[in-house]
Short mmCIF file of C-alpha atoms in Angstrom, two decimals:
data_model
loop_
_atom_site.label_atom_id
_atom_site.label_comp_id
_atom_site.label_asym_id
_atom_site.label_seq_id
_atom_site.Cartn_x
_atom_site.Cartn_y
_atom_site.Cartn_z
CA MET A 80 45.29 88.54 134.62
CA HIS A 81 46.74 91.87 133.47
CA GLU A 82 50.45 92.42 133.98
CA ARG A 83 51.54 95.44 136.02
CA HIS A 84 53.56 97.87 133.83
CA SER A 85 56.09 100.33 135.19
CA SER A 86 55.73 104.02 134.26
CA TRP A 87 59.04 103.70 132.43
CA SER A 88 58.10 100.63 130.35
CA PHE A 89 57.53 102.77 127.28
CA LEU A 90 61.42 103.13 127.11
CA TRP A 91 61.86 99.44 126.30
CA ARG A 92 59.18 97.33 124.48
CA ALA A 93 61.29 94.34 123.56
CA ARG A 94 59.45 91.52 121.88
CA TYR A 95 59.07 88.13 123.61
CA VAL A 96 60.22 89.66 126.93
CA PRO A 97 57.48 89.55 129.67
CA GLY A 98 56.48 92.85 131.04
CA TRP A 99 57.49 92.03 134.57
CA ILE A 100 61.06 91.30 133.47
CA ARG A 101 61.24 94.63 131.61
CA ASP A 102 59.85 96.41 134.60
CA ARG A 103 62.40 94.84 136.98
CA VAL A 104 65.33 95.68 134.74
CA LEU A 105 64.13 99.24 134.17
CA ASP A 106 63.42 99.83 137.86
CA GLY A 107 66.85 98.60 138.73
CA ALA A 108 68.53 100.72 136.16
CA LEU A 109 66.63 103.89 137.08
CA ALA A 110 66.84 103.37 140.85
CA PRO A 111 69.99 105.52 141.33
CA ILE A 112 68.35 108.39 139.34
CA ARG A 113 65.16 108.22 141.46
CA CYS A 114 67.25 108.06 144.59
CA VAL A 115 69.16 111.24 143.65
CA PHE A 116 65.86 113.07 142.97
CA ALA A 117 64.33 111.80 146.24
CA LYS A 118 67.16 113.12 148.29
CA HIS A 119 67.37 116.51 146.56
CA GLU A 120 64.25 118.68 146.82
CA ARG A 121 65.74 121.33 144.61
CA LEU A 122 66.36 118.88 141.72
CA ARG A 123 62.75 117.58 142.01
CA ARG A 124 61.46 121.19 141.78
CA ILE A 125 63.70 121.87 138.73
CA ALA A 126 62.48 118.78 136.99
CA ALA A 127 58.86 119.63 137.72
CA TRP A 128 59.36 123.19 136.39
CA MET A 129 60.96 121.87 133.27
CA ARG A 130 58.06 119.51 132.69
CA LEU A 131 55.64 122.36 133.17
CA HIS A 132 57.53 124.72 130.72
CA ARG A 133 58.78 122.12 128.32
CA ARG A 134 57.25 123.79 125.27
CA ARG A 135 58.71 127.18 126.04
CA LEU A 136 62.14 125.67 126.82
CA THR A 137 62.08 123.74 123.55
CA ALA A 138 61.29 126.89 121.71
CA VAL A 139 64.14 128.79 123.40
CA PHE A 140 66.58 125.88 122.64
CA VAL A 141 65.58 125.86 118.99
CA LEU A 142 65.91 129.65 118.69
CA VAL A 143 69.39 129.71 120.38
CA ALA A 144 70.62 126.85 118.26
CA HIS A 145 69.62 128.58 115.00
CA LEU A 146 71.09 131.95 116.20
CA LEU A 147 74.40 130.10 116.97
CA GLY A 148 74.21 128.50 113.49
CA ALA A 149 73.66 131.85 111.80
CA ALA A 150 76.65 133.29 113.75
CA ALA A 151 78.90 130.39 112.82
CA SER A 152 77.80 130.81 109.16
CA LEU A 153 79.06 134.41 109.26
CA ASN A 154 82.40 133.07 110.60
CA VAL A 155 82.56 130.54 107.73
CA LEU A 156 82.42 133.46 105.19
CA THR A 157 85.42 135.11 106.84
CA GLU A 158 87.61 131.89 106.44
CA GLN A 159 89.64 130.79 103.46
CA ARG A 160 87.99 127.62 102.21
CA THR A 161 86.59 126.16 99.07
CA PRO A 162 83.16 127.49 97.93
CA GLN A 163 81.84 123.93 98.05
CA GLY A 164 83.13 123.63 101.67
CA ALA A 165 81.72 126.95 102.71
CA ILE A 166 78.24 126.09 101.13
CA ALA A 167 78.25 122.72 102.88
CA TRP A 168 78.90 124.32 106.27
CA ILE A 169 76.48 127.13 105.87
CA VAL A 170 73.70 124.81 104.82
CA SER A 171 74.40 122.39 107.70
CA LEU A 172 74.68 125.13 110.27
CA ASN A 173 71.33 126.62 109.32
CA THR A 174 69.26 123.54 108.61
CA PHE A 175 70.52 121.34 111.51
CA PRO A 176 72.40 123.46 113.92
CA TYR A 177 71.94 121.05 116.87
CA LEU A 178 74.53 118.78 115.46
CA ALA A 179 76.40 121.05 113.01
CA VAL A 180 77.31 123.90 115.53
CA PRO A 181 79.11 121.54 118.00
CA LEU A 182 80.73 119.79 115.05
CA TYR A 183 81.86 123.12 113.61
CA TRP A 184 83.32 124.18 116.91
CA THR A 185 85.21 120.92 117.10
CA ILE A 186 86.67 120.47 113.66
CA GLY A 187 85.23 123.11 111.31
CA GLU A 188 87.10 126.25 112.12
CA THR A 189 90.14 126.53 109.81
CA HIS A 190 92.21 129.37 111.20
CA TYR A 191 94.18 129.07 107.95
CA GLU A 192 95.73 132.54 108.06
CA THR A 193 96.80 132.57 111.67
CA TYR A 194 97.87 128.94 111.60
CA SER A 195 99.97 129.37 108.39
CA THR A 196 101.68 132.46 109.80
CA ALA A 197 102.51 130.68 113.01
CA TYR A 198 103.79 127.49 111.41
CA ARG A 199 105.87 129.31 108.76
CA ALA A 200 107.28 131.55 111.37
CA SER A 201 108.37 128.37 113.31
CA VAL A 202 109.90 126.44 110.39
CA SER A 203 111.62 129.53 108.85
CA GLU A 204 114.27 129.17 111.57
CA GLY A 205 115.36 126.09 109.67
CA ASP A 206 116.24 128.17 106.63
CA PRO A 207 119.98 127.91 107.34
CA ILE A 208 119.75 124.14 107.33
CA ILE A 209 117.96 124.05 104.01
CA LYS A 210 120.50 126.48 102.48
CA HIS A 211 123.32 124.34 103.73
CA LEU A 212 121.56 121.29 102.22
CA TYR A 213 121.20 122.95 98.92
CA GLN A 214 124.89 123.88 98.88
CA SER A 215 125.89 120.34 99.81
CA LEU A 216 123.70 118.97 96.98
CA LYS A 217 125.29 121.34 94.53
CA THR A 218 128.77 120.54 95.67
CA ALA A 219 128.19 116.78 95.34
CA ASP A 220 126.55 117.39 91.95
CA LEU A 221 123.35 115.68 93.15
CA ILE A 222 120.77 118.15 91.83
CA ALA A 223 119.13 116.91 88.75
CA PRO A 224 118.26 119.50 86.00
CA ALA A 225 114.57 120.50 85.78
CA SER A 226 114.34 118.95 82.27
CA ASP A 227 110.53 119.30 81.74
CA GLY A 228 107.61 121.40 82.81
CA THR A 229 106.47 119.01 85.45
CA ARG A 230 109.74 119.03 87.31
CA GLN A 231 109.90 122.83 87.11
CA VAL A 232 106.42 123.24 88.57
CA LEU A 233 107.00 120.70 91.35
CA THR A 234 110.37 121.99 92.50
CA ARG A 235 108.89 125.41 92.69
CA LEU A 236 105.85 124.22 94.51
CA VAL A 237 107.69 122.29 97.27
CA LYS A 238 110.93 124.44 97.32
CA LEU A 239 113.09 121.33 97.14
CA PRO A 240 115.17 120.02 94.16
CA VAL A 241 114.84 116.87 92.22
CA THR A 242 117.90 114.93 93.30
CA ARG A 243 119.80 112.08 91.64
CA GLY A 244 121.81 109.24 93.01
CA ASN A 245 118.98 107.75 94.92
CA ALA A 246 118.11 104.00 95.37
CA ALA A 247 114.51 103.30 96.09
CA LYS A 248 112.91 99.90 96.93
CA LEU A 249 109.23 99.08 96.92
CA LEU A 250 107.92 97.44 100.13
CA ILE A 251 104.59 95.71 99.77
CA ASP A 252 102.43 95.17 102.86
CA GLY A 253 103.45 94.99 106.55
CA ARG A 254 105.74 92.00 106.52
CA GLN A 255 108.16 93.55 104.07
CA THR A 256 107.85 97.01 105.56
CA PHE A 257 108.24 96.30 109.20
CA ASP A 258 110.85 93.61 108.78
CA ALA A 259 113.02 96.10 106.85
CA MET A 260 112.30 98.86 109.43
CA MET A 261 113.28 96.67 112.40
CA VAL A 262 116.58 95.65 110.67
CA GLU A 263 117.45 99.34 109.95
CA ILE A 264 116.59 100.51 113.50
CA ASP A 265 118.45 97.62 115.13
CA ALA A 266 121.54 98.62 113.09
CA ALA A 267 121.33 102.31 114.02
CA GLU A 268 124.50 103.89 115.33
CA SER A 269 123.65 107.59 115.68
CA TYR A 270 120.01 108.47 115.61
CA VAL A 271 116.40 107.28 114.79
CA LEU A 272 113.71 109.70 113.75
CA LEU A 273 110.22 108.25 113.71
CA GLU A 274 107.11 110.03 112.72
CA SER A 275 103.61 108.33 112.48
CA TYR A 276 99.99 109.28 112.39
CA ILE A 277 98.90 106.23 114.40
CA ILE A 278 100.91 104.31 116.97
CA ARG A 279 99.03 101.57 118.72
CA ASP A 280 99.82 99.78 121.92
CA ASP A 281 99.34 96.34 120.35
CA TRP A 282 101.68 93.53 119.43
CA LEU A 283 103.46 95.46 116.73
CA GLY A 284 103.52 98.67 118.71
CA ARG A 285 105.16 97.03 121.73
CA GLU A 286 107.64 95.29 119.48
CA LEU A 287 108.72 98.57 118.10
CA LYS A 288 108.65 100.25 121.49
CA ASN A 289 111.02 97.55 122.90
CA LEU A 290 113.45 98.04 120.04
CA LEU A 291 113.47 101.84 120.42
CA VAL A 292 114.10 101.48 124.09
CA LYS A 293 116.93 99.11 123.42
CA LYS A 294 118.54 101.50 120.99
CA ALA A 295 118.17 104.47 123.37
CA GLN A 296 119.82 102.49 126.12
CA GLN A 297 122.76 101.77 123.77
CA GLY A 298 123.17 105.52 123.38
CA VAL A 299 121.46 106.06 120.08
CA ARG A 300 119.36 109.24 119.93
CA VAL A 301 115.74 108.20 119.45
CA MET A 302 113.04 110.81 118.68
CA VAL A 303 109.35 109.99 118.17
CA LEU A 304 106.64 112.31 116.82
CA TYR A 305 103.08 111.05 116.81
CA ASP A 306 99.73 112.72 115.89
CA GLU A 307 97.67 113.19 118.99
CA TYR A 308 94.37 112.64 117.10
CA GLY A 309 95.36 109.64 115.14
CA SER A 310 96.99 108.13 118.26
CA ARG A 311 94.27 109.10 120.61
CA ASP A 312 93.93 105.55 121.95
CA LEU A 313 97.66 105.35 122.85
CA PRO A 314 97.81 104.93 126.67
CA SER A 315 100.11 107.20 128.71
CA SER A 316 101.92 104.09 130.00
CA TYR A 317 103.23 103.42 126.52
CA LEU A 318 104.67 106.90 126.23
CA SER A 319 106.10 106.81 129.79
CA ASP A 320 107.84 103.55 128.99
CA LEU A 321 109.60 105.38 126.13
CA THR A 322 110.44 108.56 127.94
CA GLU A 323 111.67 106.76 131.07
CA ASN A 324 114.18 104.93 128.99
CA GLY A 325 115.63 107.97 127.13
CA VAL A 326 113.37 108.17 124.04
CA LEU A 327 112.27 111.67 123.21
CA VAL A 328 108.54 111.61 122.47
CA HIS A 329 106.22 114.44 121.46
CA GLY A 330 102.71 114.61 120.23
CA PHE A 331 102.15 116.71 117.14
CA ASN A 332 100.30 119.76 118.20
CA SER A 333 99.35 123.05 116.48
CA PRO A 334 101.80 125.91 117.23
CA LEU A 335 98.64 127.73 118.43
CA ALA A 336 98.28 127.33 122.11
CA ASP A 337 95.14 129.43 122.50
CA GLY A 338 92.62 126.73 122.98
CA SER A 339 91.42 126.74 119.42
CA THR A 340 90.36 123.55 117.72
CA THR A 341 93.06 123.77 115.10
CA ARG A 342 94.95 120.81 116.51
CA ILE A 343 91.98 118.45 115.91
CA ASN A 344 91.35 119.73 112.41
CA PHE A 345 94.97 119.87 111.15
CA ARG A 346 96.56 116.47 111.55
CA ASN A 347 100.06 115.19 110.90
CA HIS A 348 99.31 112.28 108.58
CA ARG A 349 102.96 111.67 107.75
CA LYS A 350 104.65 108.29 108.17
CA LEU A 351 108.38 108.71 108.17
CA LEU A 352 111.31 106.83 109.54
CA ILE A 353 114.94 108.01 109.16
CA VAL A 354 117.93 106.02 110.46
CA ASP A 355 121.35 107.68 110.80
CA GLY A 356 120.59 109.98 107.87
CA VAL A 357 121.34 107.06 105.57
CA SER A 358 117.94 105.45 105.02
CA ALA A 359 114.40 106.71 104.99
CA PHE A 360 111.02 105.00 104.91
CA VAL A 361 107.88 106.73 103.56
CA GLY A 362 104.50 105.26 102.74
CA GLY A 363 100.94 104.44 103.92
CA LEU A 364 101.64 102.08 106.80
CA ASN A 365 100.89 103.18 110.39
CA ILE A 366 102.18 101.38 113.53
CA GLY A 367 99.43 98.87 114.18
CA ASP A 368 98.67 95.16 114.01
CA GLU A 369 96.17 95.74 111.19
CA TYR A 370 99.11 96.46 108.92
CA ARG A 371 101.22 93.55 110.01
CA TYR A 372 98.96 90.80 111.33
CA GLY A 373 95.41 91.69 110.26
CA VAL A 374 93.49 91.57 113.45
CA ASP A 375 90.27 93.57 112.98
CA GLU A 376 87.16 92.98 110.90
CA LEU A 377 88.83 94.32 107.78
CA GLY A 378 91.70 91.84 108.02
CA LEU A 379 95.26 92.50 106.83
CA TYR A 380 95.51 95.95 105.21
CA ARG A 381 96.91 96.10 101.71
CA ASP A 382 99.45 98.81 101.81
CA THR A 383 102.74 100.07 100.31
CA HIS A 384 105.84 101.69 101.71
CA VAL A 385 109.20 102.63 100.10
CA ILE A 386 112.77 102.71 101.40
CA VAL A 387 115.20 105.07 99.94
CA HIS A 388 118.96 105.76 100.12
CA GLY A 389 120.75 108.74 98.83
CA PRO A 390 120.01 112.54 99.05
CA LEU A 391 116.24 111.93 99.25
CA VAL A 392 116.97 110.97 102.87
CA GLN A 393 118.24 114.45 103.75
CA CYS A 394 115.33 115.99 101.89
CA SER A 395 112.81 113.88 103.88
CA GLN A 396 114.77 114.69 107.01
CA VAL A 397 113.80 118.38 106.45
CA ALA A 398 110.12 117.50 106.87
CA PHE A 399 110.81 115.77 110.26
CA VAL A 400 113.00 118.60 111.52
CA GLU A 401 110.29 121.24 110.59
CA ASP A 402 107.53 119.28 112.35
CA TRP A 403 109.77 118.66 115.40
CA HIS A 404 110.71 122.29 115.66
CA ALA A 405 107.10 123.38 115.38
CA VAL A 406 106.21 121.18 118.28
CA THR A 407 109.24 121.53 120.64
CA GLY A 408 111.00 124.72 119.53
CA GLU A 409 114.21 122.68 119.17
CA MET A 410 116.11 122.82 115.90
CA LEU A 411 117.86 119.54 115.09
CA GLU A 412 121.06 120.80 113.47
CA ASN A 413 123.25 118.01 114.76
CA LEU A 414 122.12 115.44 112.18
CA ARG A 415 123.72 114.12 109.07
CA TRP A 416 123.03 116.78 106.56
CA THR A 417 125.71 115.80 104.03
CA PRO A 418 124.07 113.78 101.23
CA VAL A 419 125.82 110.82 99.70
CA ALA A 420 124.81 109.21 96.39
CA ALA A 421 123.56 105.58 96.72
CA LYS A 422 123.77 105.04 92.94
CA ALA A 423 126.37 106.20 90.48
CA THR A 424 123.81 107.32 87.98
CA GLY A 425 120.02 107.83 87.70
CA GLY A 426 117.84 107.35 90.70
CA GLU A 427 116.20 110.75 90.33
CA GLY A 428 113.44 111.65 92.87
CA LEU A 429 111.66 114.43 94.70
CA CYS A 430 110.49 114.70 98.23
CA VAL A 431 107.05 116.33 98.42
CA PRO A 432 106.04 117.42 101.86
CA THR A 433 102.62 119.27 101.99
CA GLY A 434 100.46 120.83 104.58
CA PRO A 435 97.88 123.40 105.53
CA ALA A 436 100.50 126.03 106.18
CA ASP A 437 101.74 125.97 102.66
CA GLU A 438 101.48 129.01 100.45
CA PHE A 439 99.47 126.96 98.02
CA ASP A 440 97.35 123.75 98.18
CA THR A 441 100.51 121.84 97.54
CA ALA A 442 99.05 118.35 97.66
CA LEU A 443 96.17 119.17 95.39
CA MET A 444 98.50 120.88 92.84
CA PHE A 445 100.97 118.10 92.95
CA PHE A 446 98.47 115.55 91.85
CA MET A 447 96.74 117.87 89.37
CA GLN A 448 100.07 118.57 87.69
CA LEU A 449 100.84 114.83 87.42
CA VAL A 450 97.45 114.07 85.90
CA GLN A 451 97.65 117.03 83.50
CA SER A 452 101.08 116.06 82.29
CA SER A 453 100.04 112.44 81.44
CA GLU A 454 100.01 111.23 77.91
CA GLN A 455 99.40 107.44 78.07
CA ARG A 456 98.22 106.48 81.52
CA VAL A 457 97.38 107.60 85.07
CA TRP A 458 96.92 104.73 87.57
CA ILE A 459 95.87 105.76 91.06
CA ALA A 460 95.44 103.66 94.27
CA THR A 461 93.86 105.26 97.16
CA PRO A 462 91.68 104.21 100.19
CA TYR A 463 89.56 107.39 100.25
CA PHE A 464 88.44 108.78 96.94
CA VAL A 465 86.55 112.01 97.68
CA PRO A 466 88.14 114.58 95.30
CA ASP A 467 86.95 118.11 94.74
CA GLU A 468 85.46 119.35 91.56
CA GLN A 469 88.93 120.54 90.23
CA MET A 470 90.37 117.16 90.56
CA VAL A 471 87.25 115.38 89.00
CA THR A 472 87.48 117.72 86.03
CA THR A 473 91.27 117.04 85.68
CA LEU A 474 90.69 113.29 85.66
CA LYS A 475 87.90 113.51 83.11
CA LEU A 476 89.97 115.78 80.82
CA ALA A 477 92.85 113.33 80.90
CA SER A 478 90.58 110.46 79.97
CA LEU A 479 88.91 112.46 77.23
CA ARG A 480 92.21 113.12 75.56
CA GLY A 481 92.92 109.35 75.39
CA VAL A 482 94.85 108.74 78.63
CA ASP A 483 94.26 105.38 80.36
CA VAL A 484 92.93 106.69 83.74
CA ARG A 485 92.31 103.90 86.31
CA ILE A 486 91.38 104.46 89.98
CA MET A 487 91.65 101.68 92.54
CA ILE A 488 89.48 102.06 95.69
CA PRO A 489 88.55 99.56 98.32
CA LYS A 490 85.46 97.29 98.28
CA HIS A 491 85.30 97.58 102.08
CA SER A 492 86.46 100.63 104.05
CA ASP A 493 87.12 101.81 107.56
CA SER A 494 85.35 105.12 106.69
CA THR A 495 81.66 104.71 105.87
CA LEU A 496 81.32 108.36 104.86
CA ALA A 497 84.22 108.19 102.34
CA TRP A 498 83.02 104.85 101.04
CA LEU A 499 79.57 106.23 100.45
CA SER A 500 80.84 109.40 98.83
CA SER A 501 82.88 107.35 96.31
CA PHE A 502 79.61 106.04 94.78
CA SER A 503 78.64 109.54 93.76
CA TYR A 504 81.50 109.99 91.31
CA LEU A 505 80.98 106.77 89.34
CA SER A 506 78.54 107.99 86.72
CA GLU A 507 80.30 111.13 85.63
CA LEU A 508 83.72 109.51 85.62
CA ASP A 509 82.47 106.49 83.62
CA ALA A 510 80.87 108.85 81.19
CA ALA A 511 84.25 110.39 80.56
CA GLY A 512 85.98 106.99 80.21
CA VAL A 513 87.63 106.98 83.67
CA LYS A 514 87.74 103.31 84.87
CA VAL A 515 87.08 102.74 88.56
CA TYR A 516 88.05 99.44 90.22
CA ARG A 517 87.17 98.08 93.65
CA TYR A 518 89.90 95.90 95.25
CA GLU A 519 88.13 92.94 96.74
CA PRO A 520 90.39 90.77 98.83
CA ARG A 521 91.31 93.25 101.52
CA PHE A 522 91.01 96.81 102.61
CA VAL A 523 93.46 98.71 100.24
CA HIS A 524 95.10 101.47 102.08
CA GLN A 525 98.03 102.30 99.81
CA LYS A 526 98.49 105.74 98.32
CA VAL A 527 100.20 105.35 94.88
CA ILE A 528 100.13 107.20 91.60
CA LEU A 529 101.78 106.01 88.36
CA VAL A 530 102.01 108.40 85.37
CA ASP A 531 103.13 107.09 81.97
CA ASP A 532 106.58 105.66 82.23
CA SER A 533 107.98 108.91 83.73
CA VAL A 534 107.02 109.12 87.41
CA ALA A 535 105.68 107.00 90.25
CA ALA A 536 104.80 108.46 93.64
CA VAL A 537 104.35 106.59 96.93
CA GLY A 538 103.48 108.24 100.27
CA THR A 539 100.74 109.25 102.68
CA ALA A 540 98.32 111.55 100.76
CA ASN A 541 94.85 110.29 99.91
CA PHE A 542 92.58 111.57 97.20
CA ASP A 543 90.35 113.56 99.41
CA ASN A 544 89.89 117.08 100.69
CA ARG A 545 91.58 116.41 104.01
CA SER A 546 94.83 115.24 102.36
CA PHE A 547 94.56 118.00 99.65
CA ARG A 548 94.15 120.92 102.23
CA LEU A 549 94.06 119.95 105.90
CA ASN A 550 96.68 117.21 106.69
CA PHE A 551 100.43 117.34 106.73
CA GLU A 552 101.42 114.66 104.18
CA LEU A 553 104.57 113.40 102.56
CA MET A 554 104.97 111.83 99.16
CA LEU A 555 108.12 110.56 97.34
CA ALA A 556 107.97 110.93 93.62
CA MET A 557 110.54 108.86 91.70
CA PHE A 558 111.68 109.40 88.10
CA ASP A 559 113.68 106.17 88.15
CA CYS A 560 112.87 103.68 85.43
CA ASP A 561 113.50 100.58 87.58
CA PHE A 562 111.34 101.84 90.36
CA ILE A 563 108.60 102.88 87.92
CA SER A 564 108.67 99.36 86.52
CA ASP A 565 108.30 97.84 90.00
CA VAL A 566 105.25 100.12 90.73
CA GLU A 567 103.74 99.09 87.40
CA ARG A 568 104.04 95.33 88.12
CA MET A 569 102.63 95.81 91.65
CA LEU A 570 99.59 97.68 90.44
CA GLU A 571 99.00 95.29 87.59
CA ASP A 572 98.88 92.47 90.13
CA ASP A 573 96.51 94.50 92.31
CA PHE A 574 94.16 95.23 89.40
CA LEU A 575 93.88 91.52 88.77
CA GLU A 576 92.17 91.24 92.08
CA CYS A 577 89.81 94.13 91.43
CA ARG A 578 86.28 94.27 90.00
CA ARG A 579 85.49 96.94 87.41
CA VAL A 580 82.79 99.27 88.74
CA GLU A 581 80.06 100.19 86.31
CA GLY A 582 78.91 103.78 85.94
CA ASP A 583 75.28 102.85 86.85
CA ASP A 584 76.29 101.00 90.01
CA LEU A 585 74.66 103.64 92.22
CA GLN A 586 71.36 103.61 90.20
CA LYS A 587 71.08 99.85 90.85
CA ARG A 588 70.98 100.44 94.53
CA ASN A 589 67.78 101.13 96.58
CA LEU A 590 66.59 104.69 97.07
CA GLY A 591 67.63 104.81 100.66
CA PHE A 592 71.24 103.97 99.76
CA GLN A 593 71.16 106.55 97.00
CA LEU A 594 69.98 109.20 99.38
CA LEU A 595 72.77 108.40 101.79
CA VAL A 596 75.32 108.64 99.04
CA ARG A 597 73.98 112.09 97.89
CA ALA A 598 74.08 113.31 101.48
CA SER A 599 77.68 112.02 101.84
CA ARG A 600 78.67 113.81 98.71
CA LEU A 601 77.40 117.13 100.11
CA LEU A 602 79.75 116.61 103.01
CA ALA A 603 82.76 115.88 100.77
CA PRO A 604 84.44 119.27 101.22
CA ILE A 605 84.45 118.85 105.05
CA GLN A 606 85.32 115.14 105.32
#
């Protein structure tokens, strides 16, 4: 006996499921839609007309999509972006506009010039604070001389001085980092400034929230700045719990309030905590259980933070104040701006805030200068390795002149696109002698660079186009021998848990995987 098939059964042809079961499920699922059409004669007529003219409507849709793609391509040519990024967008917009056009409208528009003007106009109101800080540093003799070319370049680039008298301590993973943070926050007497890309309403997030509320109720000024894209899953109840108890909370938003997509494209990726103007925390850890307890499929993240005391605290405070003012219009002058040395000698370091409103590609130039200045080694740890051609060339040149260039990337990643793209660099880097390692035990999320025995930097910037040009980032570069030795030992331990990646690793994969990698590499400039 033949089974009766619903007219909708072609939508679901599951194996080993009898036809009558499929029909019952489909009929039940589609019943509301049929009910709507049955009750609305106009909708039935529209649907019938669309079926009758479906070929013409399809042709019109395709034509309009390609016209919009062409128009968006012209807009790409008027924007300031890399040639590779412009080519990637133009090709995507004209070959597959159905997906590329909505994506471009969402995250593709740069608005660099307008954005930079608006942001710089906002933060320029803080110039008196920076001038006062410079004068205080000079009076206390805490400005280190620019003794080499790298320091000269970097100080001119970030418009902040290399300071001395700093004490920096490496914090490895969430237990060390958040235990130290909670202790500092709990001991706060005047103010707490917290800036994070991601804040989650999980066990760690609620623990932090309760502590911030406690300090606010004790009369401590507590200010929290979070990125609205990174913390898009943060419920309003979490924020209301903070604000109702005296904590000042704001989402980082572009200064442009014209409905543009700039806010989505330019993100505040900084992770910064300042307590009483005495201590500052900077590094890769967001506020989430994956950094402290390891709750998702990637387990406990391998990450690194640093706590500093000394004049670097005031320099880091400048970054928070500028971001806060850009969002709220409020200038935080009533903070501790008088720096105090934490060490009698040494402890030299530089605060490196970077962002899309900078006059130059500060993050990219910072890393390029460090690599170019290397003589013995460059060790890099990054979760997202998607550099542009300039950086790839710089790394290869360093290796060709005999520098030990090592790059540590994760075996497993939370970004499939970045993970795939990383394979495309293996062959050319290996040919130049650059050694790539995949960290196997966990997802490595730390952002660290070690150059010779002269400088080690820890912070928030990844080795990808987004950190180089689109995100607001913050790095702390230390020229302190003790700190450099600590970073060296940490990375040596991490490399022991890595597997060296061969240059022909991609060629050993199947053709489908290779095609995915090549396609991902084409999208590298817009990742």
